[in-house]
Structures are given as structure tokens and as C-alpha cells.
């Protein structure tokens, strides 16, 4: 099965930039999606297909994907950005075909 | 407005069965692939199963294969997950989710607890 690796946590001061990596074998050849999940809430799609922002998501959220790492970047971090973030890919040759990373807790200091 | 509302989660003993439902509104269920994704307590998201738009194609994670069955009734705009031979490790919040890839909408989830 395809494995996506994320750090358990990232801490960032308000106004600074948070970068959340998602590692996978040749992940640059796949489409990566990112979901934000706040405590007690359902996940929300924030970035699709590596870098497409969902409707209503601030421009401060951006994504990139190359080589063996995809990255979600949150610029000018705000207290309200504190959440768990999950990367996800659909790998038609993998079992299971839909894979989530283990998640990264973003803490705003 | 797209809405997905799960129901049917309960406390059940190991070996028991449950059927989860997901009522869709604000869109036509018949046009979309649908998924079930679960989240064990304090842990991350885990994909469970998917079904194509007319119900003819289903796929399962190895951990539930042979025990869970995904189905849909497009006339009722409802997705189902029949869960048999439940295990303690099936304890989780179960989400229904829309669209093959990426998932663009999620329900609020229903809690399934398997315990004696």
C-alpha cells in the first residue's frame, strides 16, 4: 500500500509561515489533496490537485508538490488556523486506493 | 447547500452488527461516487469503502473486507454501510463523503463504539 508520511505537529507564531510536509514515494507524480479538521468538526477540503484552493479558503493557504514531498503552506498564520491537517492521494495501483497521511497538528503559539 | 447527515451509530458488542445511513440533500446522490471514512478516537482519517454512482462497483479496505457492505438507494438519496462481525478496533466516528477524488463534502459523522 502507498504510505504518506506527515510530522505529528508543527508549531508557529501568529503572523509567521507554517509549512506542513507530506512525504510519499514519487508523490510528485500524483495529485495531492489537503483537508483541515478542527476539533469536533468534520474535515474540510482546503487544497485539491496539489495547489487548487477550495472556494472560501483564504489565499494564505497554498500547496506545492514535487519529487517525494508535497507541502501545504499557511502564510500569515492566525489563531483560527489551529487544526489538524491531512494530505491524501488516490493511487489506482494501490490497495487501498485512497490513502490519508497520519495528520499534522498545527499549533499557533 | 450540500448536506450529508449520518445516522445509525451506537454502542454494540463485539460480533454484533450495525447499519449506518447517510442522507444526502442539496444535490443528486446518483451523480456521485461516495465513500465511508472513519476516524478512531484520537487518531487520523482512514478510508473504509467507496461505491460508484449506480452501485455496481464497490471497493473496501482490507480491514473491513468480507464484514462491511456499502450500498446506496439513489431514489431515496441515501448511502448505507452494513457492518457485521464488529470488532473493538472498528470503534470510530464514521463519515460519509462525496465525490471520487478529491472528496469535496463530508458529513458530521456518527459514532460507532464496539465494546463488551
Short mmCIF file of C-alpha atoms in Angstrom, two decimals:
data_model
loop_
_atom_site.label_atom_id
_atom_site.label_comp_id
_atom_site.label_asym_id
_atom_site.label_seq_id
_atom_site.Cartn_x
_atom_site.Cartn_y
_atom_site.Cartn_z
CA UNK A 1 0.00 0.00 0.00
CA UNK A 2 1.04 3.59 -0.60
CA UNK A 3 2.26 5.42 2.50
CA UNK A 4 2.03 9.15 3.20
CA UNK A 5 4.24 10.49 5.99
CA UNK A 6 3.46 13.67 7.95
CA UNK A 7 5.07 15.12 11.09
CA UNK A 8 2.77 14.83 14.11
CA UNK A 9 2.96 18.52 14.91
CA UNK A 10 4.05 21.91 13.66
CA UNK A 11 4.15 25.00 15.87
CA UNK A 12 4.13 28.52 14.52
CA UNK A 13 3.79 32.04 15.92
CA UNK A 14 0.95 34.27 14.73
CA UNK A 15 1.87 36.09 11.54
CA UNK A 16 4.57 33.60 10.62
CA UNK A 17 4.51 30.89 7.96
CA UNK A 18 3.66 27.24 8.62
CA UNK A 19 4.87 24.57 6.24
CA UNK A 20 3.40 21.08 6.51
CA UNK A 21 5.23 18.37 4.55
CA UNK A 22 3.66 15.18 3.22
CA UNK A 23 6.15 12.59 2.08
CA UNK A 24 5.49 9.74 -0.32
CA UNK A 25 7.34 7.73 -2.95
CA UNK A 26 7.27 9.79 -6.16
CA UNK A 27 4.39 11.79 -4.73
CA UNK A 28 5.18 14.50 -7.28
CA UNK A 29 3.59 12.28 -9.93
CA UNK A 30 0.28 12.14 -8.04
CA UNK A 31 -2.44 14.65 -7.24
CA UNK A 32 -2.36 15.59 -3.58
CA UNK A 33 -5.30 16.97 -1.62
CA UNK A 34 -5.29 18.64 1.81
CA UNK A 35 -8.04 18.63 4.44
CA UNK A 36 -8.33 20.78 7.55
CA UNK A 37 -10.10 19.35 10.60
CA UNK A 38 -10.87 21.46 13.65
CA UNK A 39 -11.72 19.76 16.97
CA UNK A 40 -15.14 18.12 16.96
CA UNK A 41 -15.74 19.00 13.31
CA UNK A 42 -15.72 17.18 10.00
CA UNK A 43 -12.76 17.60 7.64
CA UNK A 44 -12.88 20.38 5.06
CA UNK A 45 -11.13 20.28 1.70
CA UNK A 46 -8.71 23.23 1.54
CA UNK A 47 -6.39 22.34 -1.36
CA UNK A 48 -7.03 19.93 -4.23
CA UNK A 49 -4.81 18.69 -7.06
CA UNK A 50 -1.62 19.92 -5.38
CA UNK A 51 -2.40 23.65 -5.41
CA UNK A 52 -6.05 24.48 -6.17
CA UNK A 53 -7.67 26.36 -3.30
CA UNK A 54 -11.24 25.44 -2.47
CA UNK A 55 -13.95 28.07 -2.53
CA UNK A 56 -13.88 30.21 0.59
CA UNK A 57 -10.34 29.21 1.59
CA UNK A 58 -8.10 32.24 2.18
CA UNK A 59 -5.27 32.96 -0.24
CA UNK A 60 -2.93 32.44 2.72
CA UNK A 61 -3.28 28.70 2.07
CA UNK A 62 -1.21 27.29 -0.79
CA UNK A 63 0.13 23.94 -1.90
CA UNK A 64 3.00 22.54 -3.89
CA UNK A 65 4.17 19.08 -4.90
CA UNK A 66 7.46 17.83 -6.31
CA UNK A 67 9.69 14.81 -6.05
CA UNK A 68 8.92 12.91 -2.87
CA UNK A 69 7.30 15.74 -0.90
CA UNK A 70 4.09 17.73 -1.12
CA UNK A 71 3.77 20.81 1.07
CA UNK A 72 0.87 22.79 2.46
CA UNK A 73 1.92 26.35 3.30
CA UNK A 74 -0.06 28.68 5.52
CA UNK A 75 1.17 32.27 5.35
CA UNK A 76 0.48 34.90 7.99
CA UNK A 77 -0.86 32.29 10.37
CA UNK A 78 -3.85 33.23 12.53
CA UNK A 79 -5.15 31.68 15.74
CA UNK A 80 -8.14 30.35 13.82
CA UNK A 81 -5.87 28.22 11.63
CA UNK A 82 -5.13 25.89 14.52
CA UNK A 83 -6.30 22.44 13.38
CA UNK A 84 -5.25 19.01 12.18
CA UNK A 85 -4.25 18.83 8.53
CA UNK A 86 -4.29 15.65 6.42
CA UNK A 87 -2.81 15.04 3.00
CA UNK A 88 -4.47 12.47 0.74
CA UNK A 89 -3.91 10.81 -2.62
CA UNK A 90 -5.84 8.45 -4.89
CA UNK A 91 -3.46 5.78 -6.16
CA UNK A 92 -5.23 3.47 -8.61
CA UNK A 93 -2.44 0.89 -8.32
CA UNK A 94 -2.52 0.81 -4.54
CA UNK A 95 -4.63 -1.16 -2.09
CA UNK A 96 -6.33 0.71 -0.53
CA UNK A 97 -6.72 3.17 -3.42
CA UNK A 98 -7.48 6.19 -1.24
CA UNK A 99 -4.77 6.99 1.30
CA UNK A 100 -4.58 9.65 4.01
CA UNK A 101 -1.47 10.85 5.75
CA UNK A 102 -1.31 10.44 9.52
CA UNK A 103 -2.12 14.10 10.08
CA UNK A 104 -0.26 17.13 11.41
CA UNK A 105 -1.48 19.20 14.33
CA UNK A 106 -0.79 22.87 13.69
CA UNK A 107 -0.43 24.81 16.93
CA UNK A 108 -0.43 28.58 16.93
CA UNK A 109 1.81 29.77 19.75
CA UNK B 1 -26.50 23.66 0.06
CA UNK B 2 -24.85 20.24 0.06
CA UNK B 3 -25.66 18.27 3.23
CA UNK B 4 -24.70 14.80 4.34
CA UNK B 5 -26.24 13.53 7.57
CA UNK B 6 -25.10 10.22 9.03
CA UNK B 7 -27.10 8.15 11.48
CA UNK B 8 -27.19 4.67 12.99
CA UNK B 9 -24.09 4.78 15.17
CA UNK B 10 -24.43 3.01 18.51
CA UNK B 11 -22.73 1.07 21.23
CA UNK B 12 -22.59 -2.57 20.13
CA UNK B 13 -20.96 -5.71 21.48
CA UNK B 14 -18.10 -7.42 19.62
CA UNK B 15 -19.52 -9.70 16.95
CA UNK B 16 -22.60 -7.54 16.55
CA UNK B 17 -23.98 -5.68 13.54
CA UNK B 18 -24.97 -2.12 12.68
CA UNK B 19 -26.26 -0.35 9.62
CA UNK B 20 -25.18 3.23 9.09
CA UNK B 21 -27.15 5.58 6.87
CA UNK B 22 -26.14 8.82 5.19
CA UNK B 23 -28.94 11.06 3.95
CA UNK B 24 -27.90 13.43 1.18
CA UNK B 25 -29.61 16.70 0.34
CA UNK B 26 -28.88 19.71 -1.82
CA UNK B 27 -27.61 17.57 -4.69
CA UNK B 28 -28.45 14.40 -6.59
CA UNK B 29 -26.71 11.44 -4.99
CA UNK B 30 -26.99 9.50 -8.26
CA UNK B 31 -24.35 11.68 -9.90
CA UNK B 32 -21.55 10.97 -7.43
CA UNK B 33 -19.26 8.26 -6.19
CA UNK B 34 -19.46 8.09 -2.40
CA UNK B 35 -17.15 6.98 0.40
CA UNK B 36 -17.15 5.96 4.02
CA UNK B 37 -14.14 7.18 6.01
CA UNK B 38 -13.60 6.50 9.71
CA UNK B 39 -11.61 8.13 12.48
CA UNK B 40 -10.70 6.09 15.58
CA UNK B 41 -10.65 8.06 18.85
CA UNK B 42 -7.70 10.46 18.92
CA UNK B 43 -6.37 9.18 15.60
CA UNK B 44 -6.35 10.12 11.93
CA UNK B 45 -8.64 9.56 8.98
CA UNK B 46 -8.87 6.07 7.50
CA UNK B 47 -10.58 5.27 4.22
CA UNK B 48 -13.06 2.39 4.53
CA UNK B 49 -15.05 1.92 1.34
CA UNK B 50 -16.36 3.53 -1.84
CA UNK B 51 -19.21 2.93 -4.28
CA UNK B 52 -19.76 4.21 -7.80
CA UNK B 53 -22.73 6.29 -8.83
CA UNK B 54 -25.06 3.40 -9.74
CA UNK B 55 -23.87 0.97 -7.08
CA UNK B 56 -22.33 -1.54 -9.49
CA UNK B 57 -18.72 -1.05 -8.34
CA UNK B 58 -17.59 -1.25 -4.71
CA UNK B 59 -14.16 -1.28 -3.07
CA UNK B 60 -13.13 -1.94 0.52
CA UNK B 61 -10.14 -1.56 2.79
CA UNK B 62 -8.61 -4.93 3.72
CA UNK B 63 -9.51 -4.35 7.38
CA UNK B 64 -13.25 -4.49 6.62
CA UNK B 65 -13.40 -6.69 3.53
CA UNK B 66 -15.91 -9.50 3.96
CA UNK B 67 -17.51 -7.84 7.01
CA UNK B 68 -18.78 -4.48 5.72
CA UNK B 69 -21.04 -3.81 2.74
CA UNK B 70 -21.54 -0.41 1.15
CA UNK B 71 -24.73 0.24 -0.80
CA UNK B 72 -26.93 3.08 -1.95
CA UNK B 73 -30.53 3.90 -2.79
CA UNK B 74 -30.40 6.77 -5.24
CA UNK B 75 -34.18 7.08 -5.24
CA UNK B 76 -34.01 7.82 -1.51
CA UNK B 77 -30.78 9.85 -1.84
CA UNK B 78 -29.24 7.65 0.84
CA UNK B 79 -25.93 5.84 1.28
CA UNK B 80 -25.53 2.85 3.60
CA UNK B 81 -22.84 0.87 5.37
CA UNK B 82 -23.81 -2.55 6.72
CA UNK B 83 -21.28 -3.55 9.36
CA UNK B 84 -21.17 -7.18 10.53
CA UNK B 85 -18.86 -9.12 12.84
CA UNK B 86 -17.84 -5.88 14.51
CA UNK B 87 -14.55 -5.74 16.38
CA UNK B 88 -13.27 -3.44 19.12
CA UNK B 89 -10.90 -1.90 16.57
CA UNK B 90 -13.88 -0.77 14.46
CA UNK B 91 -14.65 1.83 17.13
CA UNK B 92 -14.56 5.21 15.38
CA UNK B 93 -16.51 8.15 14.07
CA UNK B 94 -17.77 7.17 10.64
CA UNK B 95 -18.08 9.85 7.97
CA UNK B 96 -19.81 9.63 4.65
CA UNK B 97 -18.13 11.69 1.97
CA UNK B 98 -18.88 12.79 -1.56
CA UNK B 99 -17.03 12.52 -4.88
CA UNK B 100 -14.43 10.06 -6.12
CA UNK B 101 -11.40 12.32 -5.94
CA UNK B 102 -10.95 14.63 -4.21
CA UNK B 103 -13.60 14.25 -1.53
CA UNK B 104 -15.37 17.60 -1.61
CA UNK B 105 -18.02 17.25 1.12
CA UNK B 106 -18.22 15.40 4.41
CA UNK B 107 -20.99 14.63 6.85
CA UNK B 108 -20.65 15.39 10.54
CA UNK B 109 -20.09 11.74 11.37
CA UNK B 110 -21.75 9.11 13.53
CA UNK B 111 -20.07 7.40 16.49
CA UNK B 112 -19.72 3.63 16.48
CA UNK B 113 -18.46 2.05 19.69
CA UNK B 114 -17.72 -1.66 19.86
CA UNK B 115 -17.30 -2.80 23.43
CA UNK B 116 -18.45 -5.50 25.81
#
